[in-house]
mmCIF file of C-alpha atoms in Angstrom:
data_model
loop_
_atom_site.group_PDB
_atom_site.id
_atom_site.type_symbol
_atom_site.label_atom_id
_atom_site.label_comp_id
_atom_site.label_asym_id
_atom_site.label_seq_id
_atom_site.Cartn_x
_atom_site.Cartn_y
_atom_site.Cartn_z
ATOM 1 C CA MET S 18 -3.227 -28.628 12.386
ATOM 2 C CA ARG S 19 -1.698 -27.116 9.288
ATOM 3 C CA ILE S 20 2.050 -27.544 8.785
ATOM 4 C CA GLU S 21 3.698 -24.226 8.003
ATOM 5 C CA TYR S 22 6.854 -23.804 6.022
ATOM 6 C CA PRO S 23 9.643 -21.581 7.384
ATOM 7 C CA ASN S 24 9.065 -18.906 4.723
ATOM 8 C CA GLU S 25 5.360 -18.656 5.596
ATOM 9 C CA LEU S 26 6.187 -18.388 9.283
ATOM 10 C CA ALA S 27 8.874 -15.780 8.624
ATOM 11 C CA ILE S 28 6.433 -13.680 6.592
ATOM 12 C CA ARG S 29 3.858 -14.029 9.372
ATOM 13 C CA LEU S 30 6.465 -12.907 11.914
ATOM 14 C CA ILE S 31 7.273 -9.853 9.807
ATOM 15 C CA CYS S 32 3.608 -8.960 9.336
ATOM 16 C CA CYS S 33 2.931 -9.537 13.032
ATOM 17 C CA HIS S 34 5.756 -7.201 13.953
ATOM 18 C CA LEU S 35 4.485 -4.520 11.582
ATOM 19 C CA GLY S 36 1.106 -4.959 13.247
ATOM 20 C CA PHE S 37 2.804 -4.583 16.645
ATOM 21 C CA VAL S 38 4.413 -1.290 15.617
ATOM 22 C CA HIS S 39 1.104 0.124 14.385
ATOM 23 C CA ALA S 40 -0.827 -1.180 17.395
ATOM 24 C CA LEU S 41 1.716 0.402 19.758
ATOM 25 C CA LYS S 42 1.463 3.701 17.898
ATOM 26 C CA GLN S 43 -2.319 3.638 18.166
ATOM 27 C CA SER S 44 -2.185 2.616 21.809
ATOM 28 C CA LEU S 45 0.136 5.505 22.664
ATOM 29 C CA ARG S 46 -1.925 8.011 20.711
ATOM 30 C CA ARG S 47 -5.149 6.563 22.127
ATOM 31 C CA THR S 48 -6.819 6.380 18.745
ATOM 32 C CA HIS S 49 -9.391 3.798 17.801
ATOM 33 C CA ALA S 50 -8.086 3.264 14.280
ATOM 34 C CA ALA S 51 -7.275 -0.300 13.384
ATOM 35 C CA ASP S 52 -4.386 0.074 10.940
ATOM 36 C CA TYR S 53 -2.612 -2.871 12.522
ATOM 37 C CA GLN S 54 -5.374 -5.278 11.465
ATOM 38 C CA CYS S 55 -4.338 -5.278 7.806
ATOM 39 C CA TYR S 56 -1.075 -6.976 8.782
ATOM 40 C CA LEU S 57 -2.645 -9.828 10.731
ATOM 41 C CA GLU S 58 -4.384 -13.027 9.756
ATOM 42 C CA PRO S 59 -8.055 -13.492 10.680
ATOM 43 C CA SER S 60 -7.152 -16.149 13.270
ATOM 44 C CA ASP S 61 -4.832 -13.685 14.983
ATOM 45 C CA LEU S 62 -7.526 -11.007 14.981
ATOM 46 C CA THR S 63 -10.045 -13.269 16.725
ATOM 47 C CA ARG S 64 -7.382 -14.211 19.248
ATOM 48 C CA LEU S 65 -6.637 -10.548 20.017
ATOM 49 C CA THR S 66 -10.192 -9.871 21.182
ATOM 50 C CA ARG S 67 -9.363 -11.561 24.500
ATOM 51 C CA TYR S 68 -6.522 -9.147 25.317
ATOM 52 C CA THR S 69 -6.685 -5.624 26.706
ATOM 53 C CA THR S 70 -3.175 -4.650 25.541
ATOM 54 C CA ILE S 71 -2.927 -5.522 21.873
ATOM 55 C CA PRO S 72 0.791 -4.687 21.407
ATOM 56 C CA ALA S 73 1.729 -7.023 24.263
ATOM 57 C CA ALA S 74 -0.461 -9.760 22.791
ATOM 58 C CA LEU S 75 1.281 -9.367 19.437
ATOM 59 C CA LEU S 76 4.677 -9.703 21.116
ATOM 60 C CA ASP S 77 3.443 -12.900 22.767
ATOM 61 C CA ARG S 78 2.332 -14.169 19.363
ATOM 62 C CA GLN S 79 5.771 -13.425 17.936
ATOM 63 C CA ALA S 80 7.402 -15.301 20.815
ATOM 64 C CA GLU S 81 5.204 -18.336 20.094
ATOM 65 C CA ASP S 82 6.099 -18.230 16.384
ATOM 66 C CA LEU S 83 9.766 -17.912 17.272
ATOM 67 C CA GLN S 84 9.468 -20.972 19.512
ATOM 68 C CA THR S 85 7.857 -22.859 16.623
ATOM 69 C CA LEU S 86 10.766 -21.904 14.371
ATOM 70 C CA ARG S 87 13.174 -23.149 17.030
ATOM 71 C CA GLN S 88 11.379 -26.488 17.367
ATOM 72 C CA THR S 89 11.080 -27.106 13.621
ATOM 73 C CA GLY S 90 14.759 -26.422 13.069
ATOM 74 C CA PRO S 91 15.305 -23.354 10.836
ATOM 75 C CA VAL S 92 16.474 -21.294 13.823
ATOM 76 C CA ASP S 93 19.400 -22.615 15.876
ATOM 77 C CA GLY S 94 19.955 -21.968 19.574
ATOM 78 C CA PHE S 95 22.097 -18.847 19.203
ATOM 79 C CA ALA S 96 19.737 -17.196 16.724
ATOM 80 C CA PHE S 97 16.790 -18.084 18.956
ATOM 81 C CA LEU S 98 18.428 -16.442 21.961
ATOM 82 C CA ALA S 99 19.273 -13.311 19.962
ATOM 83 C CA LEU S 100 15.758 -12.996 18.510
ATOM 84 C CA ASN S 101 14.141 -13.691 21.875
ATOM 85 C CA GLU S 102 16.324 -11.012 23.472
ATOM 86 C CA LEU S 103 15.177 -8.645 20.746
ATOM 87 C CA LEU S 104 11.536 -9.341 21.645
ATOM 88 C CA VAL S 105 12.341 -8.687 25.306
ATOM 89 C CA ARG S 106 13.889 -5.338 24.358
ATOM 90 C CA PHE S 107 10.797 -4.447 22.331
ATOM 91 C CA SER S 108 8.679 -5.220 25.379
ATOM 92 C CA ASP S 109 10.902 -3.067 27.590
ATOM 93 C CA SER S 110 10.748 -0.215 25.082
ATOM 94 C CA MET S 111 6.968 -0.507 24.939
ATOM 95 C CA GLY S 112 6.827 -0.168 28.728
ATOM 96 C CA ARG S 113 9.108 2.879 28.633
ATOM 97 C CA CYS S 114 6.931 4.555 26.008
ATOM 98 C CA GLU S 115 3.823 3.923 28.101
ATOM 99 C CA ARG S 116 5.515 5.363 31.197
ATOM 100 C CA ILE S 117 6.598 8.470 29.272
ATOM 101 C CA LYS S 118 3.094 8.875 27.897
ATOM 102 C CA ASN S 119 1.554 8.695 31.382
ATOM 103 C CA THR S 120 4.110 10.954 33.110
ATOM 104 C CA LEU S 121 2.711 14.276 34.271
ATOM 105 C CA PHE S 122 5.137 17.162 34.607
ATOM 106 C CA PRO S 123 4.419 19.730 37.329
ATOM 107 C CA VAL S 124 3.617 23.281 36.287
ATOM 108 C CA THR S 125 6.770 24.541 37.990
ATOM 109 C CA TYR S 126 8.892 22.383 35.678
ATOM 110 C CA TRP S 127 7.507 24.101 32.590
ATOM 111 C CA TYR S 128 7.552 27.551 34.195
ATOM 112 C CA PHE S 129 11.159 27.527 35.424
ATOM 113 C CA THR S 130 12.413 25.877 32.265
ATOM 114 C CA ARG S 131 10.860 28.648 30.184
ATOM 115 C CA VAL S 132 12.168 31.382 32.537
ATOM 116 C CA PHE S 133 15.749 30.127 32.352
ATOM 117 C CA ILE S 134 15.614 29.688 28.584
ATOM 118 C CA TRP S 135 14.387 33.261 28.143
ATOM 119 C CA LEU S 136 17.087 34.493 30.521
ATOM 120 C CA LEU S 137 19.686 32.725 28.371
ATOM 121 C CA ILE S 138 18.188 34.253 25.216
ATOM 122 C CA VAL S 139 18.314 37.789 26.632
ATOM 123 C CA ILE S 140 21.935 37.416 27.740
ATOM 124 C CA LEU S 141 22.904 35.851 24.402
ATOM 125 C CA THR S 142 21.166 38.636 22.462
ATOM 126 C CA ILE S 143 22.960 41.350 24.422
ATOM 127 C CA ASP S 144 26.292 39.628 23.821
ATOM 128 C CA VAL S 145 25.667 39.094 20.099
ATOM 129 C CA ALA S 146 24.444 42.695 19.650
ATOM 130 C CA GLU S 147 27.870 43.997 20.691
ATOM 131 C CA GLU S 148 29.613 41.936 18.010
ATOM 132 C CA ALA S 149 27.103 41.799 15.135
ATOM 133 C CA GLY S 150 25.217 45.067 15.523
ATOM 134 C CA ARG S 151 21.774 46.128 16.596
ATOM 135 C CA TRP S 152 20.000 44.353 13.704
ATOM 136 C CA SER S 153 20.898 41.016 15.312
ATOM 137 C CA ILE S 154 18.598 41.798 18.276
ATOM 138 C CA GLY S 155 15.539 41.654 16.019
ATOM 139 C CA LEU S 156 16.767 38.519 14.226
ATOM 140 C CA VAL S 157 17.557 36.609 17.422
ATOM 141 C CA SER S 158 14.261 37.732 18.996
ATOM 142 C CA TRP S 159 12.268 36.618 15.945
ATOM 143 C CA VAL S 160 13.956 33.176 15.849
ATOM 144 C CA CYS S 161 13.455 32.625 19.573
ATOM 145 C CA LEU S 162 9.829 33.760 19.543
ATOM 146 C CA SER S 163 9.116 31.474 16.577
ATOM 147 C CA CYS S 164 10.683 28.493 18.347
ATOM 148 C CA ASP S 165 8.794 29.270 21.550
ATOM 149 C CA ALA S 166 5.483 29.541 19.699
ATOM 150 C CA SER S 167 5.983 26.201 17.930
ATOM 151 C CA GLU S 168 7.065 24.539 21.193
ATOM 152 C CA ARG S 169 3.936 25.794 22.953
ATOM 153 C CA ALA S 170 1.765 24.498 20.139
ATOM 154 C CA GLU S 171 3.348 21.047 20.225
ATOM 155 C CA SER S 172 3.975 20.698 23.956
ATOM 156 C CA GLY S 173 2.898 17.237 25.077
ATOM 157 C CA GLN S 174 1.676 16.329 21.595
ATOM 158 C CA SER S 175 4.370 13.830 20.625
ATOM 159 C CA PHE S 176 2.075 10.802 20.718
ATOM 160 C CA ARG S 177 -1.087 12.475 19.450
ATOM 161 C CA TRP S 178 -2.252 12.118 15.882
ATOM 162 C CA GLN S 179 -2.254 15.323 13.877
ATOM 163 C CA SER S 180 -4.837 15.632 11.126
ATOM 164 C CA GLY S 181 -2.318 16.818 8.530
ATOM 165 C CA GLN S 182 0.089 13.932 9.021
ATOM 166 C CA ARG S 183 0.298 10.929 6.785
ATOM 167 C CA PRO S 184 0.391 7.610 8.671
ATOM 168 C CA ALA S 185 3.902 6.261 9.192
ATOM 169 C CA GLY S 186 3.072 2.958 7.527
ATOM 170 C CA PHE S 187 1.166 4.354 4.547
ATOM 171 C CA ALA S 188 3.754 3.207 2.006
ATOM 172 C CA CYS S 189 4.085 -0.212 3.676
ATOM 173 C CA VAL S 190 0.343 -0.810 3.668
ATOM 174 C CA HIS S 191 0.082 0.306 0.046
ATOM 175 C CA HIS S 192 2.991 -1.967 -0.974
ATOM 176 C CA ARG S 193 1.542 -4.942 0.944
ATOM 177 C CA ASN S 194 -1.895 -4.448 -0.618
ATOM 178 C CA GLN S 195 -0.312 -4.308 -4.067
ATOM 179 C CA ARG S 196 1.646 -7.491 -3.344
ATOM 180 C CA LEU S 197 -1.507 -9.307 -2.189
ATOM 181 C CA ALA S 198 -3.454 -8.078 -5.218
ATOM 182 C CA ASN S 199 -0.770 -9.414 -7.571
ATOM 183 C CA ALA S 200 -0.504 -12.800 -5.840
#
């Protein structure tokens, strides 16, 4: 077994966590891209093939590395507890995101929400028209219709990948590849 120095293990923990973030993003968006793989070592990639939930497996890997840091000495008991609690919170947040992603809202929720919002807009427009003049009716109507159209277009799309978006980790991946090329 190879002995790892604390700096190597810390860098592996950082890369593993970046891989976790990208794997969670891809899991929530249900894409088959493998952006997270560029952050992981080949041994970690072969190990991940046994798991069905890759983000959870990466959190387990981070917990094992944290335990190794605790046993070798660079991390004391208090720091270990704080970092372990942080991993637990990441796991809880991952579960919350998955529950939000899988929650179905009934049609009546969307319908009544829209009805009450439009009722508020009509009442607000009538009230503003008395103070600001009739031109404000067109302005308020245009703003509200624009917001409603964009909300309809993006309803339920928060975890889906849009073709015009740049990946969140584009700069990180580019910087890491440059660093590896210069090493």
